[in-house]
Every structure is written in structure tokens, then in C-alpha cells.
PDB file of C-alpha atoms in Angstrom:
ATOM      1  CA  GLU A 185      89.558   7.603 170.352  1.00 53.00           C
ATOM      2  CA  ASN A 186      89.653   8.432 174.082  1.00 52.00           C
ATOM      3  CA  ASN A 187      92.881   7.874 176.004  1.00 66.00           C
ATOM      4  CA  GLY A 188      91.513   9.276 179.258  1.00 72.00           C
ATOM      5  CA  THR A 189      90.618   7.528 182.472  1.00 86.00           C
ATOM      6  CA  ALA A 190      87.521   5.402 182.855  1.00 86.00           C
ATOM      7  CA  ASP A 191      85.752   8.226 184.710  1.00 87.00           C
ATOM      8  CA  GLU A 192      86.574  10.662 181.896  1.00 88.00           C
ATOM      9  CA  THR A 193      85.340   8.192 179.294  1.00 88.00           C
ATOM     10  CA  LEU A 194      82.112   7.660 181.200  1.00 88.00           C
ATOM     11  CA  SER A 195      81.593  11.397 181.599  1.00 89.00           C
ATOM     12  CA  GLU A 196      82.095  11.892 177.856  1.00 89.00           C
ATOM     13  CA  TYR A 197      79.686   9.059 177.067  1.00 89.00           C
ATOM     14  CA  ASN A 198      77.042  10.556 179.379  1.00 87.00           C
ATOM     15  CA  HIS A 199      77.485  13.935 177.709  1.00 88.00           C
ATOM     16  CA  ILE A 200      76.900  12.354 174.266  1.00 90.00           C
ATOM     17  CA  HIS A 201      73.956  10.306 175.547  1.00 84.00           C
ATOM     18  CA  PHE A 202      72.385  13.404 177.056  1.00 82.00           C
ATOM     19  CA  TRP A 203      72.438  15.402 173.811  1.00 85.00           C
ATOM     20  CA  ALA A 204      71.344  12.445 171.710  1.00 83.00           C
ATOM     21  CA  MET A 205      68.255  12.057 173.853  1.00 75.00           C
ATOM     22  CA  THR A 206      67.624  15.804 173.849  1.00 76.00           C
ATOM     23  CA  TYR A 207      67.784  15.743 170.037  1.00 79.00           C
ATOM     24  CA  CYS A 208      65.270  12.887 169.850  1.00 75.00           C
ATOM     25  CA  LEU A 209      62.843  14.648 172.183  1.00 69.00           C
ATOM     26  CA  ALA A 210      63.058  17.793 170.055  1.00 72.00           C
ATOM     27  CA  TYR A 211      62.768  16.095 166.686  1.00 72.00           C
ATOM     28  CA  TYR A 212      60.221  13.281 167.250  1.00 68.00           C
ATOM     29  CA  GLU A 213      56.604  14.085 168.080  1.00 59.00           C
ATOM     30  CA  ALA A 214      55.143  12.285 171.129  1.00 53.00           C
ATOM     31  CA  GLN A 215      52.240  10.117 170.121  1.00 51.00           C
ATOM     32  CA  SER A 216      49.085   9.325 172.107  1.00 46.00           C
ATOM     33  CA  TYR A 217      48.553   5.691 172.839  1.00 47.00           C
ATOM     34  CA  SER A 218      46.502   3.475 175.127  1.00 49.00           C
ATOM     35  CA  ILE A 219      48.222   0.788 177.163  1.00 49.00           C
ATOM     36  CA  TRP A 220      45.266  -1.548 176.620  1.00 50.00           C
ATOM     37  CA  ASN A 221      45.796  -1.514 172.897  1.00 51.00           C
ATOM     38  CA  LEU A 222      49.443  -2.496 173.318  1.00 48.00           C
ATOM     39  CA  ILE A 223      49.573  -5.241 176.028  1.00 49.00           C
ATOM     40  CA  PHE A 224      47.005  -7.637 174.590  1.00 50.00           C
ATOM     41  CA  HIS A 225      48.591  -9.534 171.805  1.00 47.00           C
ATOM     42  CA  ARG A 226      49.295 -13.063 170.637  1.00 49.00           C
ATOM     43  CA  ASP A 227      51.406 -15.052 173.101  1.00 49.00           C
ATOM     44  CA  TYR A 228      54.638 -14.897 171.175  1.00 46.00           C
ATOM     45  CA  SER A 229      54.671 -11.123 171.075  1.00 62.00           C
ATOM     46  CA  VAL A 230      53.753 -10.186 174.669  1.00 61.00           C
ATOM     47  CA  ILE A 231      57.329  -9.600 175.830  1.00 65.00           C
ATOM     48  CA  GLY A 232      58.234  -7.589 172.745  1.00 66.00           C
ATOM     49  CA  ASN A 233      55.224  -5.325 173.216  1.00 61.00           C
ATOM     50  CA  TRP A 234      55.992  -4.727 176.878  1.00 63.00           C
ATOM     51  CA  MET A 235      59.518  -3.691 175.837  1.00 65.00           C
ATOM     52  CA  ARG A 236      58.113  -1.373 173.153  1.00 62.00           C
ATOM     53  CA  LEU A 237      55.837   0.217 175.780  1.00 59.00           C
ATOM     54  CA  ALA A 238      58.728   0.736 178.173  1.00 59.00           C
ATOM     55  CA  TYR A 239      60.936   2.184 175.444  1.00 59.00           C
ATOM     56  CA  LYS A 240      58.274   4.598 174.317  1.00 55.00           C
ATOM     57  CA  ASP A 241      57.910   6.041 177.808  1.00 51.00           C
ATOM     58  CA  GLY A 242      61.625   5.913 178.370  1.00 48.00           C
ATOM     59  CA  LEU A 243      62.522   7.907 175.268  1.00 46.00           C
ATOM     60  CA  ASN A 244      60.150  10.697 176.255  1.00 45.00           C
ATOM     61  CA  TYR A 245      60.962  11.901 179.758  1.00 48.00           C
ATOM     62  CA  PHE A 246      57.465  13.240 180.155  1.00 56.00           C
ATOM     63  CA  ARG A 247      55.104  10.465 181.213  1.00 65.00           C
ATOM     64  CA  GLN A 248      52.517   9.927 178.521  1.00 71.00           C
ATOM     65  CA  THR A 249      49.157   8.246 179.190  1.00 79.00           C
ATOM     66  CA  SER A 250      45.932   8.027 177.378  1.00 84.00           C
ATOM     67  CA  GLN A 251      43.375  10.467 178.849  1.00 87.00           C
ATOM     68  CA  ASP A 252      40.537   8.025 178.160  1.00 89.00           C
ATOM     69  CA  PHE A 253      42.373   5.349 180.198  1.00 89.00           C
ATOM     70  CA  ILE A 254      43.031   7.677 183.030  1.00 90.00           C
ATOM     71  CA  MET A 255      39.413   8.784 183.090  1.00 91.00           C
ATOM     72  CA  ASP A 256      38.223   5.190 183.090  1.00 94.00           C
ATOM     73  CA  TYR A 257      40.682   4.076 185.816  1.00 94.00           C
ATOM     74  CA  CYS A 258      40.136   7.068 188.137  1.00 95.00           C
ATOM     75  CA  GLY A 259      36.373   6.782 187.679  1.00 96.00           C
ATOM     76  CA  PHE A 260      36.669   3.161 188.889  1.00 96.00           C
ATOM     77  CA  ILE A 261      38.731   4.333 191.877  1.00 97.00           C
ATOM     78  CA  VAL A 262      36.231   7.082 192.754  1.00 97.00           C
ATOM     79  CA  ASP A 263      33.285   4.687 192.574  1.00 96.00           C
ATOM     80  CA  SER A 264      35.167   2.203 194.841  1.00 97.00           C
ATOM     81  CA  ALA A 265      35.979   4.971 197.322  1.00 97.00           C
ATOM     82  CA  LYS A 266      32.315   6.107 197.459  1.00 96.00           C
ATOM     83  CA  LYS A 267      31.203   2.527 198.207  1.00 95.00           C
ATOM     84  CA  LYS A 268      33.854   2.091 200.897  1.00 95.00           C
ATOM     85  CA  ALA A 269      33.076   5.522 202.537  1.00 93.00           C
ATOM     86  CA  PHE A 270      36.407   5.798 204.407  1.00 95.00           C
ATOM     87  CA  LEU A 271      37.026   9.511 203.981  1.00 95.00           C
ATOM     88  CA  ARG A 272      36.890  12.114 206.702  1.00 94.00           C
ATOM     89  CA  SER A 273      34.886  15.293 206.356  1.00 93.00           C
ATOM     90  CA  MET A 274      36.071  17.291 203.292  1.00 94.00           C
ATOM     91  CA  PRO A 275      35.145  20.739 201.907  1.00 95.00           C
ATOM     92  CA  TYR A 276      33.828  19.041 198.753  1.00 96.00           C
ATOM     93  CA  THR A 277      32.552  15.567 197.771  1.00 95.00           C
ATOM     94  CA  LEU A 278      33.953  13.042 195.296  1.00 96.00           C
ATOM     95  CA  ASP A 279      31.064  13.845 193.041  1.00 96.00           C
ATOM     96  CA  ASN A 280      32.124  17.497 193.076  1.00 96.00           C
ATOM     97  CA  LEU A 281      35.699  16.463 192.211  1.00 96.00           C
ATOM     98  CA  TRP A 282      34.566  14.133 189.407  1.00 96.00           C
ATOM     99  CA  GLU A 283      32.176  16.679 187.889  1.00 96.00           C
ATOM    100  CA  LEU A 284      34.803  19.382 187.821  1.00 96.00           C
ATOM    101  CA  TRP A 285      37.338  16.959 186.412  1.00 92.00           C
ATOM    102  CA  ARG A 286      34.952  16.059 183.517  1.00 92.00           C
ATOM    103  CA  VAL A 287      34.514  19.792 182.742  1.00 94.00           C
ATOM    104  CA  LEU A 288      38.280  20.303 182.686  1.00 94.00           C
ATOM    105  CA  MET A 289      38.857  17.245 180.470  1.00 90.00           C
ATOM    106  CA  GLN A 290      36.593  18.827 177.803  1.00 91.00           C
ATOM    107  CA  LEU A 291      38.988  21.858 177.772  1.00 93.00           C
ATOM    108  CA  THR A 292      42.270  19.924 177.243  1.00 92.00           C
ATOM    109  CA  GLU A 293      44.016  19.862 173.874  1.00 91.00           C
ATOM    110  CA  PRO A 294      46.178  17.105 172.443  1.00 86.00           C
ATOM    111  CA  HIS A 295      49.274  19.184 171.537  1.00 84.00           C
ATOM    112  CA  LYS A 296      49.168  22.401 173.528  1.00 89.00           C
ATOM    113  CA  THR A 297      48.720  23.874 177.020  1.00 91.00           C
ATOM    114  CA  VAL A 298      45.325  25.523 177.489  1.00 94.00           C
ATOM    115  CA  MET A 299      44.642  28.524 179.818  1.00 95.00           C
ATOM    116  CA  PHE A 300      41.184  28.900 181.347  1.00 95.00           C
ATOM    117  CA  ASP A 301      39.407  31.239 183.741  1.00 95.00           C
ATOM    118  CA  LYS A 302      38.216  30.075 187.112  1.00 93.00           C
ATOM    119  CA  ASP A 303      34.781  31.627 186.427  1.00 93.00           C
ATOM    120  CA  MET A 304      34.128  28.903 183.805  1.00 92.00           C
ATOM    121  CA  LEU A 305      33.916  26.334 186.642  1.00 93.00           C
ATOM    122  CA  MET A 306      31.693  28.082 189.056  1.00 90.00           C
ATOM    123  CA  LYS A 307      28.644  26.132 187.987  1.00 92.00           C
ATOM    124  CA  VAL A 308      30.173  23.063 189.656  1.00 93.00           C
ATOM    125  CA  ALA A 309      29.365  22.830 193.318  1.00 94.00           C
ATOM    126  CA  ASN A 310      32.381  23.605 195.611  1.00 95.00           C
ATOM    127  CA  ALA A 311      34.453  24.284 192.507  1.00 94.00           C
ATOM    128  CA  GLU A 312      36.802  26.668 194.277  1.00 94.00           C
ATOM    129  CA  ALA A 313      37.654  24.163 197.060  1.00 95.00           C
ATOM    130  CA  VAL A 314      38.288  21.421 194.444  1.00 96.00           C
ATOM    131  CA  LEU A 315      40.422  23.767 192.348  1.00 95.00           C
ATOM    132  CA  GLU A 316      42.535  24.695 195.306  1.00 94.00           C
ATOM    133  CA  ASP A 317      43.211  21.023 196.008  1.00 95.00           C
ATOM    134  CA  ILE A 318      44.150  19.998 192.480  1.00 95.00           C
ATOM    135  CA  SER A 319      46.335  22.980 191.433  1.00 95.00           C
ATOM    136  CA  GLN A 320      49.819  24.201 192.247  1.00 94.00           C
ATOM    137  CA  PRO A 321      51.293  27.669 191.717  1.00 95.00           C
ATOM    138  CA  LEU A 322      53.147  28.261 188.446  1.00 93.00           C
ATOM    139  CA  ALA A 323      56.381  29.115 190.356  1.00 92.00           C
ATOM    140  CA  ASN A 324      56.508  25.541 191.737  1.00 90.00           C
ATOM    141  CA  VAL A 325      56.412  23.798 188.398  1.00 88.00           C
ATOM    142  CA  ASN A 326      59.638  22.354 186.963  1.00 84.00           C
ATOM    143  CA  THR A 327      61.967  24.852 188.712  1.00 85.00           C
ATOM    144  CA  ASN A 328      65.260  24.994 186.849  1.00 82.00           C
ATOM    145  CA  PHE A 329      64.087  22.608 184.179  1.00 79.00           C
ATOM    146  CA  GLU A 330      65.808  23.681 181.001  1.00 78.00           C
ATOM    147  CA  LEU A 331      66.292  20.592 178.790  1.00 72.00           C
ATOM    148  CA  ALA A 332      64.217  17.466 178.344  1.00 59.00           C
ATOM    149  CA  ALA A 333      66.914  15.320 179.938  1.00 65.00           C
ATOM    150  CA  ASP A 334      66.754  17.286 183.254  1.00 72.00           C
ATOM    151  CA  TYR A 335      64.340  14.673 184.661  1.00 66.00           C
ATOM    152  CA  ASP A 336      65.264  15.430 188.297  1.00 71.00           C
ATOM    153  CA  LYS A 337      63.817  18.942 187.857  1.00 76.00           C
ATOM    154  CA  VAL A 338      60.420  17.808 186.604  1.00 74.00           C
ATOM    155  CA  THR A 339      57.601  18.344 189.121  1.00 81.00           C
ATOM    156  CA  TYR A 340      54.572  18.957 186.900  1.00 80.00           C
ATOM    157  CA  TRP A 341      52.918  15.630 187.746  1.00 80.00           C
ATOM    158  CA  THR A 342      52.136  16.447 191.358  1.00 86.00           C
ATOM    159  CA  HIS A 343      49.008  18.405 190.345  1.00 91.00           C
ATOM    160  CA  PRO A 344      46.951  18.359 187.054  1.00 91.00           C
ATOM    161  CA  VAL A 345      46.235  22.067 187.112  1.00 95.00           C
ATOM    162  CA  ILE A 346      48.708  24.973 187.228  1.00 95.00           C
ATOM    163  CA  LYS A 347      47.673  28.245 188.903  1.00 95.00           C
ATOM    164  CA  VAL A 348      48.933  31.346 187.010  1.00 95.00           C
ATOM    165  CA  ASP A 349      47.180  33.935 189.229  1.00 93.00           C
ATOM    166  CA  GLU A 350      43.960  34.283 191.220  1.00 91.00           C
ATOM    167  CA  GLY A 351      41.774  33.909 188.088  1.00 92.00           C
ATOM    168  CA  ARG A 352      43.720  31.991 185.489  1.00 95.00           C
ATOM    169  CA  TYR A 353      44.846  28.369 185.294  1.00 96.00           C
ATOM    170  CA  LEU A 354      46.701  26.090 182.901  1.00 95.00           C
ATOM    171  CA  LEU A 355      45.995  22.522 181.685  1.00 93.00           C
ATOM    172  CA  LEU A 356      48.839  20.506 180.216  1.00 87.00           C
ATOM    173  CA  PRO A 357      48.358  18.649 176.873  1.00 88.00           C
ATOM    174  CA  LYS A 358      46.231  15.508 177.125  1.00 87.00           C
ATOM    175  CA  THR A 359      48.809  12.773 177.036  1.00 81.00           C
ATOM    176  CA  ILE A 360      51.343  14.561 179.206  1.00 82.00           C
ATOM    177  CA  GLY A 361      48.880  15.846 181.838  1.00 85.00           C
ATOM    178  CA  ALA A 362      46.590  12.782 182.089  1.00 87.00           C
ATOM    179  CA  SER A 363      48.714  10.835 184.627  1.00 85.00           C
ATOM    180  CA  CYS A 364      48.796  13.858 186.941  1.00 89.00           C
ATOM    181  CA  TRP A 365      45.118  13.207 187.711  1.00 92.00           C
ATOM    182  CA  TYR A 366      45.778   9.753 189.030  1.00 91.00           C
ATOM    183  CA  ASP A 367      48.617  10.889 191.214  1.00 89.00           C
ATOM    184  CA  ARG A 368      46.572  13.782 192.651  1.00 94.00           C
ATOM    185  CA  LEU A 369      43.424  11.751 193.131  1.00 95.00           C
ATOM    186  CA  THR A 370      45.252   9.040 195.162  1.00 94.00           C
ATOM    187  CA  SER A 371      47.074  11.726 197.079  1.00 94.00           C
ATOM    188  CA  ILE A 372      43.750  13.406 198.034  1.00 96.00           C
ATOM    189  CA  LEU A 373      42.230  10.049 199.037  1.00 97.00           C
ATOM    190  CA  ARG A 374      45.320   9.059 201.065  1.00 95.00           C
ATOM    191  CA  THR A 375      45.424  12.415 202.881  1.00 95.00           C
ATOM    192  CA  ASN A 376      41.769  12.374 203.788  1.00 96.00           C
ATOM    193  CA  ALA A 377      41.395   8.763 204.733  1.00 96.00           C
ATOM    194  CA  SER A 378      40.082   8.008 208.242  1.00 95.00           C
ATOM    195  CA  LYS A 379      42.661   7.340 210.868  1.00 93.00           C
ATOM    196  CA  GLY A 380      43.684   3.705 210.869  1.00 94.00           C
ATOM    197  CA  PHE A 381      42.389   2.977 207.383  1.00 96.00           C
ATOM    198  CA  GLU A 382      44.877   0.872 205.394  1.00 95.00           C
ATOM    199  CA  PHE A 383      44.706   3.062 202.302  1.00 95.00           C
ATOM    200  CA  GLN A 384      47.569   1.458 200.330  1.00 92.00           C
ATOM    201  CA  THR A 385      46.114  -2.001 200.822  1.00 92.00           C
ATOM    202  CA  TRP A 386      42.758  -0.814 199.696  1.00 95.00           C
ATOM    203  CA  LEU A 387      44.227   0.871 196.622  1.00 94.00           C
ATOM    204  CA  GLY A 388      46.094  -2.315 195.736  1.00 91.00           C
ATOM    205  CA  ASN A 389      42.891  -4.320 195.909  1.00 91.00           C
ATOM    206  CA  VAL A 390      41.019  -1.755 193.777  1.00 95.00           C
ATOM    207  CA  GLN A 391      43.795  -1.860 191.205  1.00 92.00           C
ATOM    208  CA  GLU A 392      43.566  -5.682 191.044  1.00 91.00           C
ATOM    209  CA  GLU A 393      39.818  -5.528 190.566  1.00 93.00           C
ATOM    210  CA  TYR A 394      40.240  -3.039 187.779  1.00 94.00           C
ATOM    211  CA  VAL A 395      42.820  -5.135 185.913  1.00 91.00           C
ATOM    212  CA  ILE A 396      40.672  -8.235 186.267  1.00 91.00           C
ATOM    213  CA  SER A 397      37.678  -6.389 184.856  1.00 92.00           C
ATOM    214  CA  LYS A 398      39.762  -5.214 181.845  1.00 91.00           C
ATOM    215  CA  CYS A 399      41.087  -8.757 181.235  1.00 89.00           C
ATOM    216  CA  ASN A 400      37.584 -10.168 181.358  1.00 90.00           C
ATOM    217  CA  GLN A 401      36.418  -7.510 178.862  1.00 91.00           C
ATOM    218  CA  LYS A 402      39.133  -8.840 176.506  1.00 90.00           C
ATOM    219  CA  GLY A 403      38.037 -12.447 177.064  1.00 90.00           C
ATOM    220  CA  ILE A 404      41.128 -13.272 179.121  1.00 89.00           C
ATOM    221  CA  SER A 405      40.562 -15.600 182.025  1.00 89.00           C
ATOM    222  CA  VAL A 406      42.547 -14.571 185.180  1.00 90.00           C
ATOM    223  CA  LYS A 407      43.060 -16.420 188.412  1.00 88.00           C
ATOM    224  CA  THR A 408      44.224 -14.748 191.629  1.00 87.00           C
ATOM    225  CA  GLY A 409      45.044 -15.824 195.140  1.00 86.00           C
ATOM    226  CA  LYS A 410      47.161 -18.325 197.059  1.00 87.00           C
ATOM    227  CA  TYR A 411      48.653 -21.420 195.558  1.00 84.00           C
ATOM    228  CA  LYS A 412      50.788 -24.425 196.542  1.00 87.00           C
ATOM    229  CA  VAL A 413      53.599 -26.146 194.520  1.00 85.00           C
ATOM    230  CA  GLN A 414      54.992 -29.559 195.508  1.00 86.00           C
ATOM    231  CA  TRP A 415      57.976 -30.549 193.385  1.00 84.00           C
ATOM    232  CA  ASN A 416      58.028 -34.104 194.687  1.00 86.00           C
ATOM    233  CA  THR A 417      56.308 -36.130 197.373  1.00 85.00           C
ATOM    234  CA  SER A 418      59.374 -36.167 199.670  1.00 87.00           C
ATOM    235  CA  GLU A 419      59.392 -32.324 200.087  1.00 87.00           C
ATOM    236  CA  LYS A 420      56.959 -29.997 201.758  1.00 89.00           C
ATOM    237  CA  ALA A 421      54.760 -27.993 199.383  1.00 89.00           C
ATOM    238  CA  GLU A 422      55.784 -24.408 198.827  1.00 89.00           C
ATOM    239  CA  GLU A 423      53.154 -21.781 199.307  1.00 90.00           C
ATOM    240  CA  GLY A 424      52.784 -18.511 197.366  1.00 86.00           C
ATOM    241  CA  GLU A 425      50.376 -15.808 196.360  1.00 86.00           C
ATOM    242  CA  ALA A 426      49.873 -14.353 192.946  1.00 86.00           C
ATOM    243  CA  ASP A 427      48.070 -11.197 191.991  1.00 87.00           C
ATOM    244  CA  PHE A 428      47.243 -12.683 188.612  1.00 88.00           C
ATOM    245  CA  ILE A 429      47.840 -15.975 186.815  1.00 88.00           C
ATOM    246  CA  VAL A 430      47.135 -16.168 183.102  1.00 89.00           C
ATOM    247  CA  GLU A 431      47.508 -19.494 181.245  1.00 87.00           C
ATOM    248  CA  GLY A 432      48.630 -19.199 177.682  1.00 85.00           C
ATOM    249  CA  THR A 433      49.799 -21.653 175.039  1.00 88.00           C
ATOM    250  CA  GLY A 434      52.432 -23.704 176.777  1.00 88.00           C
ATOM    251  CA  PHE A 435      53.104 -21.345 179.634  1.00 87.00           C
ATOM    252  CA  LYS A 436      51.607 -19.821 182.784  1.00 85.00           C
ATOM    253  CA  LEU A 437      52.191 -16.116 183.363  1.00 86.00           C
ATOM    254  CA  LEU A 438      52.357 -14.857 186.990  1.00 86.00           C
ATOM    255  CA  ILE A 439      51.904 -11.135 187.320  1.00 85.00           C
ATOM    256  CA  GLU A 440      52.777  -8.983 190.334  1.00 85.00           C
ATOM    257  CA  LEU A 441      51.013  -5.608 190.491  1.00 84.00           C
ATOM    258  CA  LYS A 442      52.504  -2.585 192.290  1.00 80.00           C
ATOM    259  CA  THR A 443      50.812   0.638 193.236  1.00 77.00           C
ATOM    260  CA  LYS A 444      53.993   2.538 194.158  1.00 72.00           C
ATOM    261  CA  SER A 445      54.891   5.398 191.796  1.00 66.00           C
ATOM    262  CA  PHE A 446      58.174   5.474 189.906  1.00 64.00           C
ATOM    263  CA  THR A 447      60.998   7.655 191.127  1.00 65.00           C
ATOM    264  CA  ARG A 448      62.121  10.482 188.846  1.00 62.00           C
ATOM    265  CA  LYS A 449      65.146   8.440 187.788  1.00 61.00           C
ATOM    266  CA  ALA A 450      62.918   5.426 186.947  1.00 62.00           C
ATOM    267  CA  LEU A 451      60.529   7.731 185.001  1.00 57.00           C
ATOM    268  CA  SER A 452      63.509   8.946 182.938  1.00 51.00           C
ATOM    269  CA  GLY A 453      64.001   5.416 181.551  1.00 47.00           C
TER     270      GLY A 453
END
């Protein structure tokens, strides 16, 4: 029983919550999963599975993503960027970036961090320039991060590769490190986009095209675009725009897609 003030009670509750989450993170092993296996279910269970997906990421403060999914999605983005040709002159090509990425993906392990030597990558054209762009110094990673619940100290996701010294680098475990590749790829593209190019609009369109292609692969028909709704003949029709509309059994699902990354607090669940 707590007879203190409301602030004291809240502080005590937050303390208990912090250690409960820390215990869960230490005790339960993080599992690899693919979002495409979880979100496509019978109509009645869609909401439940979205909640399960959110809870699974919320419980584990480290973002977890299937490496195969990230490879597939980022490959789609790279191909779209090559077709659009909006980048300024760079010290390496997107083909160089993608080739080095594929080599590094073969080195990653499911449950442990892997160290590798830079010399292993020199067969890839412009490997040194690519490596410089996708890595960050070890001293910059998760400064002052001590417990799993210290989400505001987590900075590992800004780069997929960690530079130990001039010759050695680290790769995070597959599910933890995979999402870093998406964040860094989009950052590189955004930074090197030609002046005046509407990068965020382009990325949003690419994202929509990717999701539509995935839905079509699953046999799900998707409509997208502008629509009008007129509730009765005496009122003016209301106009709207939907990223996706999926018609199910007795319902129509309108989906809004966002490209903005979560804040650290949001990532913490």
C-alpha cells in the first residue's frame, strides 16, 4: 500500500515497470519474424495480429526486422532510384553499394555480433567509399546505454556497420541490425538527391508501389487514389484520398502509409 502523493506513486510504478521490462528482455529470447507472414490473415483476426506485431516490437526495445524483408524492400528502392536517376555525382554507384551489402549480409549471424576485416571487401568496386558511408565509430554507438529500457540512449540504428578501428568492423545480429540498412539507405539517397528533387514524395510513392506489389503477390486486390462520398443528395460530396483500400467480408479497410521513422520514445513501445 502506498500512502504517498500521486507523483510518488507514479514514480514508484515507473520504477517497477522499468525493472519488469528489463527482466523480460533478459529472460526471453528475441525471435526472428517476417511482417509479411503476420499481417495477412483471415478478416476476423487482422486487428489482433497487428496488435501482436506491435507488442512484439514494443516488448523488445531493439527494433527487430526480418533480414530477408529488408533486403527485398531495399532492393526495390535501389532499383527505383536507378530508374529515376535523381542522384548527384557520388564516389560510388548504387550497384557498388548493393554488391557490398550482399557480401556483408552473408557474414551476419542470427544471434551474435560478427567482426570482419575491411580487406575482405576489397573485391567490391569502391568498397572503401561505401564502407565509410555506411559505418559509424564504435565510440558513437549507444553512449551511456546500460539497461535495455534506456531507449533514449540507443543510437545503433543510424548505421548498419560499426567501425572498431582502421581495419576492423562489426555487424549486428541479423534481426537487430537489418532495419539499420533501410535507415542508412534512405539517408544516403536523401543526402545525395539533386537540388529541388522531392525525395520524401518519391519515397512515399515507391513505398506504395512496393506494398501494392506485395498485396498482389498474396492475391489481395488493392485500390488507391482519390474518392468521393455523398451521404445524401442534398449535401455536397466529400472528397478524399486513400493510399490503399482493401475490401473484405462486410467491410472496407482504408490504409494510410507513412514513411516517417519512429522517435526513440515510439520505438520503445
